[in-house]
XYZ file of C-alpha atoms in Angstrom:
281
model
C -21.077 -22.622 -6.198
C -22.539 -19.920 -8.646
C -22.080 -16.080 -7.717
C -24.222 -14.548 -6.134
C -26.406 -11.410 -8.311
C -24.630 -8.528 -7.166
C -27.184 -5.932 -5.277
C -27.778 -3.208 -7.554
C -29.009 -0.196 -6.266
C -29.681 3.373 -8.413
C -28.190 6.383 -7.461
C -30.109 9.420 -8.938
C -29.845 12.085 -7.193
C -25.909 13.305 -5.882
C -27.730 14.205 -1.960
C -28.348 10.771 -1.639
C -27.309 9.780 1.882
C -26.608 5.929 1.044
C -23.689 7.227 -1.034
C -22.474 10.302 1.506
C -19.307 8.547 2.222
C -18.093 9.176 -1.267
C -19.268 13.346 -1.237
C -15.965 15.402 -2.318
C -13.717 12.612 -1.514
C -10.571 14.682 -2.405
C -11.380 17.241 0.304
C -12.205 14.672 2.467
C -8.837 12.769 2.010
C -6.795 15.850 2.679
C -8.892 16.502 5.877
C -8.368 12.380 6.609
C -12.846 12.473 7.051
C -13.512 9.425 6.580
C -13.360 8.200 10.302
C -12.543 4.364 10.189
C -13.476 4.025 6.090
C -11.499 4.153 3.153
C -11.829 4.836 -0.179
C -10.454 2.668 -3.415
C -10.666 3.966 -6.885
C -10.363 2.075 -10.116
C -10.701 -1.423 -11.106
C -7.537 -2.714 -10.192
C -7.729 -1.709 -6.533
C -11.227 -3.100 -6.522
C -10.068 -6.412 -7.567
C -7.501 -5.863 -4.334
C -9.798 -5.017 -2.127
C -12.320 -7.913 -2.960
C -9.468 -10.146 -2.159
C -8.201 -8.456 0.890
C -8.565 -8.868 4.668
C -10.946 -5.792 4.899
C -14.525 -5.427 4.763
C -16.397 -3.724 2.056
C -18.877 -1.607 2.866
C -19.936 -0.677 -0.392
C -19.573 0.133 -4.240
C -19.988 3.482 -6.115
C -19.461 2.805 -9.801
C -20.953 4.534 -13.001
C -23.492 3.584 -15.082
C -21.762 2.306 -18.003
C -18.659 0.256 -16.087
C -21.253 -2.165 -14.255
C -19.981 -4.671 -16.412
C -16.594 -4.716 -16.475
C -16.757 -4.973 -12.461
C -18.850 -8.247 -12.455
C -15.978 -10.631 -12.176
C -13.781 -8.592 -9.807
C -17.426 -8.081 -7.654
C -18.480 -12.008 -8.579
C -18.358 -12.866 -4.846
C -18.768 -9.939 -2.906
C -22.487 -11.260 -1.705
C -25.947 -9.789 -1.715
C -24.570 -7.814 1.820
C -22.764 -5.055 -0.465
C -24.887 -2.849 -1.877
C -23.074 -1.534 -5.630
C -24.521 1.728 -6.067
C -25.106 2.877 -9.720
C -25.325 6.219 -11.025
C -24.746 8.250 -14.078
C -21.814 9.753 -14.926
C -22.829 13.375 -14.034
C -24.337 12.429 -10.768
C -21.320 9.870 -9.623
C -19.022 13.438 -10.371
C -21.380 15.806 -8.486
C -20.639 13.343 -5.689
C -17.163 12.583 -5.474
C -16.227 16.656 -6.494
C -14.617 15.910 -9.840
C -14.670 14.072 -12.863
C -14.385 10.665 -12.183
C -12.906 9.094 -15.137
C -12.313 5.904 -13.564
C -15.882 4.683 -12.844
C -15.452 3.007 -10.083
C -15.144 3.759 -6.564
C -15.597 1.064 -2.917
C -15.586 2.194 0.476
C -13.832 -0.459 3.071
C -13.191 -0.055 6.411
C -10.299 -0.187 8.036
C -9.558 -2.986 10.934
C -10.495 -2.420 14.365
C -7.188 -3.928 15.517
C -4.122 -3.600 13.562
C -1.404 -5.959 13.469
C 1.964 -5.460 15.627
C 5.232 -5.977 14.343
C 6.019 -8.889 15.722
C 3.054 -9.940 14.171
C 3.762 -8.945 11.008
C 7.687 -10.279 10.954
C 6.562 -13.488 12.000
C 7.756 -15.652 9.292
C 11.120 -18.087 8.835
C 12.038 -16.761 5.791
C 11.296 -13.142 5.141
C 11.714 -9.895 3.732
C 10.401 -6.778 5.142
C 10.356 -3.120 3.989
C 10.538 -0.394 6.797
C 9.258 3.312 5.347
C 10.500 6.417 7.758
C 9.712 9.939 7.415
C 7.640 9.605 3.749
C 5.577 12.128 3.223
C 4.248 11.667 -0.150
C 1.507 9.079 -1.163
C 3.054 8.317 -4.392
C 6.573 6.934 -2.749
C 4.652 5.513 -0.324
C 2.069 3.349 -2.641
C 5.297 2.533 -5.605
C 6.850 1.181 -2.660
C 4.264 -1.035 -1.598
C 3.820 -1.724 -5.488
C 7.621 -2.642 -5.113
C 7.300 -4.857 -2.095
C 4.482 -6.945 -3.586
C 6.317 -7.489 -6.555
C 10.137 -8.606 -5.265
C 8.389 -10.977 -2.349
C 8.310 -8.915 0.823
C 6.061 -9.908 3.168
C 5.109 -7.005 5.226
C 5.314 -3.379 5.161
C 6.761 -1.139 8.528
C 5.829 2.404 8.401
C 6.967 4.846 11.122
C 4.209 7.206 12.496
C 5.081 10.444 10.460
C 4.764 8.301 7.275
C 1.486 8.949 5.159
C -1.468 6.796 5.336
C -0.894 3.731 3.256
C -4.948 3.469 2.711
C -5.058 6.982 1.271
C -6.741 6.777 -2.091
C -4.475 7.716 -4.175
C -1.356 6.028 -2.299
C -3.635 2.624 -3.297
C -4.234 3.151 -6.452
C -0.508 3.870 -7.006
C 0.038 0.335 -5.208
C -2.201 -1.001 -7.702
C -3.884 -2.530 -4.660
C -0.662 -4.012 -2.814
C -1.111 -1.462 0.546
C -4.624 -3.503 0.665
C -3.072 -7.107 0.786
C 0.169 -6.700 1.944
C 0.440 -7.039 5.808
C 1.532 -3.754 7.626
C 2.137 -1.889 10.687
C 1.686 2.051 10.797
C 3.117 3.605 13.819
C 5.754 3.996 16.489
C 9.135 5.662 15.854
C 11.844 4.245 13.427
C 14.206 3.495 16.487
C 10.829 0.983 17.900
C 10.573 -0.679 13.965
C 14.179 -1.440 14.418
C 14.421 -2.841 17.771
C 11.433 -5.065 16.658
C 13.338 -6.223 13.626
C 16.144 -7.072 15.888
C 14.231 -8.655 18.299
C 12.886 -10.798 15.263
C 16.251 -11.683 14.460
C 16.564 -10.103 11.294
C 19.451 -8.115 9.435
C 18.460 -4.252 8.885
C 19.719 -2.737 6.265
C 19.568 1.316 6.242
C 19.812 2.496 2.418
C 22.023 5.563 2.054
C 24.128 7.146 -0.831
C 27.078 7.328 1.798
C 30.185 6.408 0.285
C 31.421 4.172 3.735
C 27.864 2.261 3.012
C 28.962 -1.493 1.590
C 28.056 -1.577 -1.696
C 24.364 -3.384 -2.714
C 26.218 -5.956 -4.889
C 28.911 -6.976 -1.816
C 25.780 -7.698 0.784
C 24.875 -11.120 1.394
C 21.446 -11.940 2.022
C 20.299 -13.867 5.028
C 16.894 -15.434 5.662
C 15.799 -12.654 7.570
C 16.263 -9.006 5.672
C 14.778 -5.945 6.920
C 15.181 -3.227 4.497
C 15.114 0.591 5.531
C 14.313 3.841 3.719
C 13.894 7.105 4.635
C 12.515 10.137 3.313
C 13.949 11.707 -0.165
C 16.112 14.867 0.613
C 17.158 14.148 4.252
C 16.899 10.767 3.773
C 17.219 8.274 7.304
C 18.581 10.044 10.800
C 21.682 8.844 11.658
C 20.500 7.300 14.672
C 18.911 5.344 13.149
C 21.328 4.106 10.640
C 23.672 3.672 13.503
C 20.914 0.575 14.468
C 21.640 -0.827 11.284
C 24.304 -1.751 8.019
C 24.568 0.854 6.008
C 23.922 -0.005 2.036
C 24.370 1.663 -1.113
C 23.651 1.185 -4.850
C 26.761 2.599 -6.495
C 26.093 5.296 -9.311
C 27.714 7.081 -11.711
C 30.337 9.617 -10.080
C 28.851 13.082 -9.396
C 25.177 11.696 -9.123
C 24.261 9.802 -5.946
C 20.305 10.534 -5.990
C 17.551 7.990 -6.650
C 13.644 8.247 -6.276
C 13.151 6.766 -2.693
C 10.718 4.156 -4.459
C 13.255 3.532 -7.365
C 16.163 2.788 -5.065
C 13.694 0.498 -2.825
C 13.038 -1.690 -5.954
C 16.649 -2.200 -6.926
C 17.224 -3.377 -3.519
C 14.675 -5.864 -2.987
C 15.086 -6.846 -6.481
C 18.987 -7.939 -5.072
C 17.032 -9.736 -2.312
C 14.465 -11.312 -4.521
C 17.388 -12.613 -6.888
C 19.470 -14.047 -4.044
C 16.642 -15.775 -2.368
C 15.531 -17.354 -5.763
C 19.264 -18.509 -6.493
C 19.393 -20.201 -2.616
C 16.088 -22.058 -3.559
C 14.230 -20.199 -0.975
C 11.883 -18.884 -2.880
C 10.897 -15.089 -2.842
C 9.080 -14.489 0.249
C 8.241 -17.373 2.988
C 8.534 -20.337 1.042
């Protein structure tokens, strides 16, 4: 079946109210505005979104990138209006140059998934975030999880919002179609890993953790990270095995994000060498 023409729709004048969701969308991330939307920026987290479980609401995308959308947008329906502007107007409206071109507002789900929901599967690997703060750990470890197989994402309620703009665009797209769950306390993630039946690591630089190398990998792995700096409360690691990725002596620091990847990259390669494939094969 052919595509669809996508609904076009000119934007001239930055007061517009069909594009009001997009007005100074930096102050309006900080002050978490946007009610039960999101907003996506770029054409990589476009191509996410279009793909994802969430509704689109709309597109806000500069004149001269129309084309260079149509095949992410080629079956987004008549329903989505793509509104087009030029470049000055589409930056009087979002509050700043917008270099990319491209902007979508989706909206979020009315019901989000539990964690037993989410840890569902036979074979499975799941990342659980605590205590991170900063959109840019938050969406590289998403990036992370997408790319070594996990199949969902726990955060902890004082983690950041995983559909904060810039923490997707970081993810290139992967908090959009990887399955999460964003609330409770650590000590609830755990007990519903446990309950799940799966192994939870806690990754620390503490020299009594077992070394990353030494840890076998089951067909359940839940893997936990905490916040750079204090990094996970010990009662919390207390719930789990404690792991580390040995370092050079005098140096026992890693970007929260970096040490995430290493980790699920061991998974990833001992899955792959059992024939299990990466995620839920």
């Amino acid at each position: 079946m052919a595509p669809e023409p996508l609904r076009i729709e000119p934007i001239t004048d930055s007061r517009d109210p069909r594009v009001a969701a997009y007005v100074s969308i930096r102050e309006r991330d900080l002050a978490n505005g946007h009610g039960g939307r999101f907003i996506v920026e770029g054409k990589i987290a476009l191509q996410a979104l279009v793909s994802s479980r969430f509704e689109i609401e709309s597109l806000f995308v500069c004149e001269t990138r129309v084309a260079s959308i149509e095949q992410a947008t080629r079956y987004i329906g008549p329903n989505v209006p793509v509104y087009v502007a030029p470049q000055s107007v589409m930056d009087a409206v979002a509050g700043f140059p917008m270099h990319r071109g491209v902007l979508a507002c989706g909206l979020r789900e009315a019901r989000q998934a539990t964690p037993d929901e989410v840890l569902g599967l036979p074979i499975s690997t799941a990342l659980v975030l605590v205590g991170l703060s900063n959109h840019d750990n938050v969406g590289a470890c998403f990036r992370n999880a997408a790319a070594f197989g996990a199949d969902a994402v726990m955060l902890d309620q004082t983690c950041c919002d995983p559909l904060y703009r810039k923490a997707i665009r970081v993810s290139s797209g992967a908090t959009l179609t990887l399955p999460f769950v964003h609330g409770g306390t650590g000590a609830e993630l755990i007990a519903a890993a446990h309950k799940a039946h799966y192994a939870v690591w806690a990754l620390t630089p503490q020299e009594n953790a077992v070394p990353l190398r030494d840890m076998p990998v089951g067909i359940r792995v839940a893997l936990m990270l905490g916040a750079e700096g204090p990094g996970l409360p010990e009662t919390l690691m207390a719930q789990a095995t404690r792991v580390r990725i040995p370092m050079t002596d005098g140096f026992d620091s890693l970007n929260v994000a970096t040490a995430g990847a290493i980790a699920l990259s061991h998974i990833y390669d001992a899955r792959v060498a059992k024939g299990l494939g990466p995620g839920g094969d």
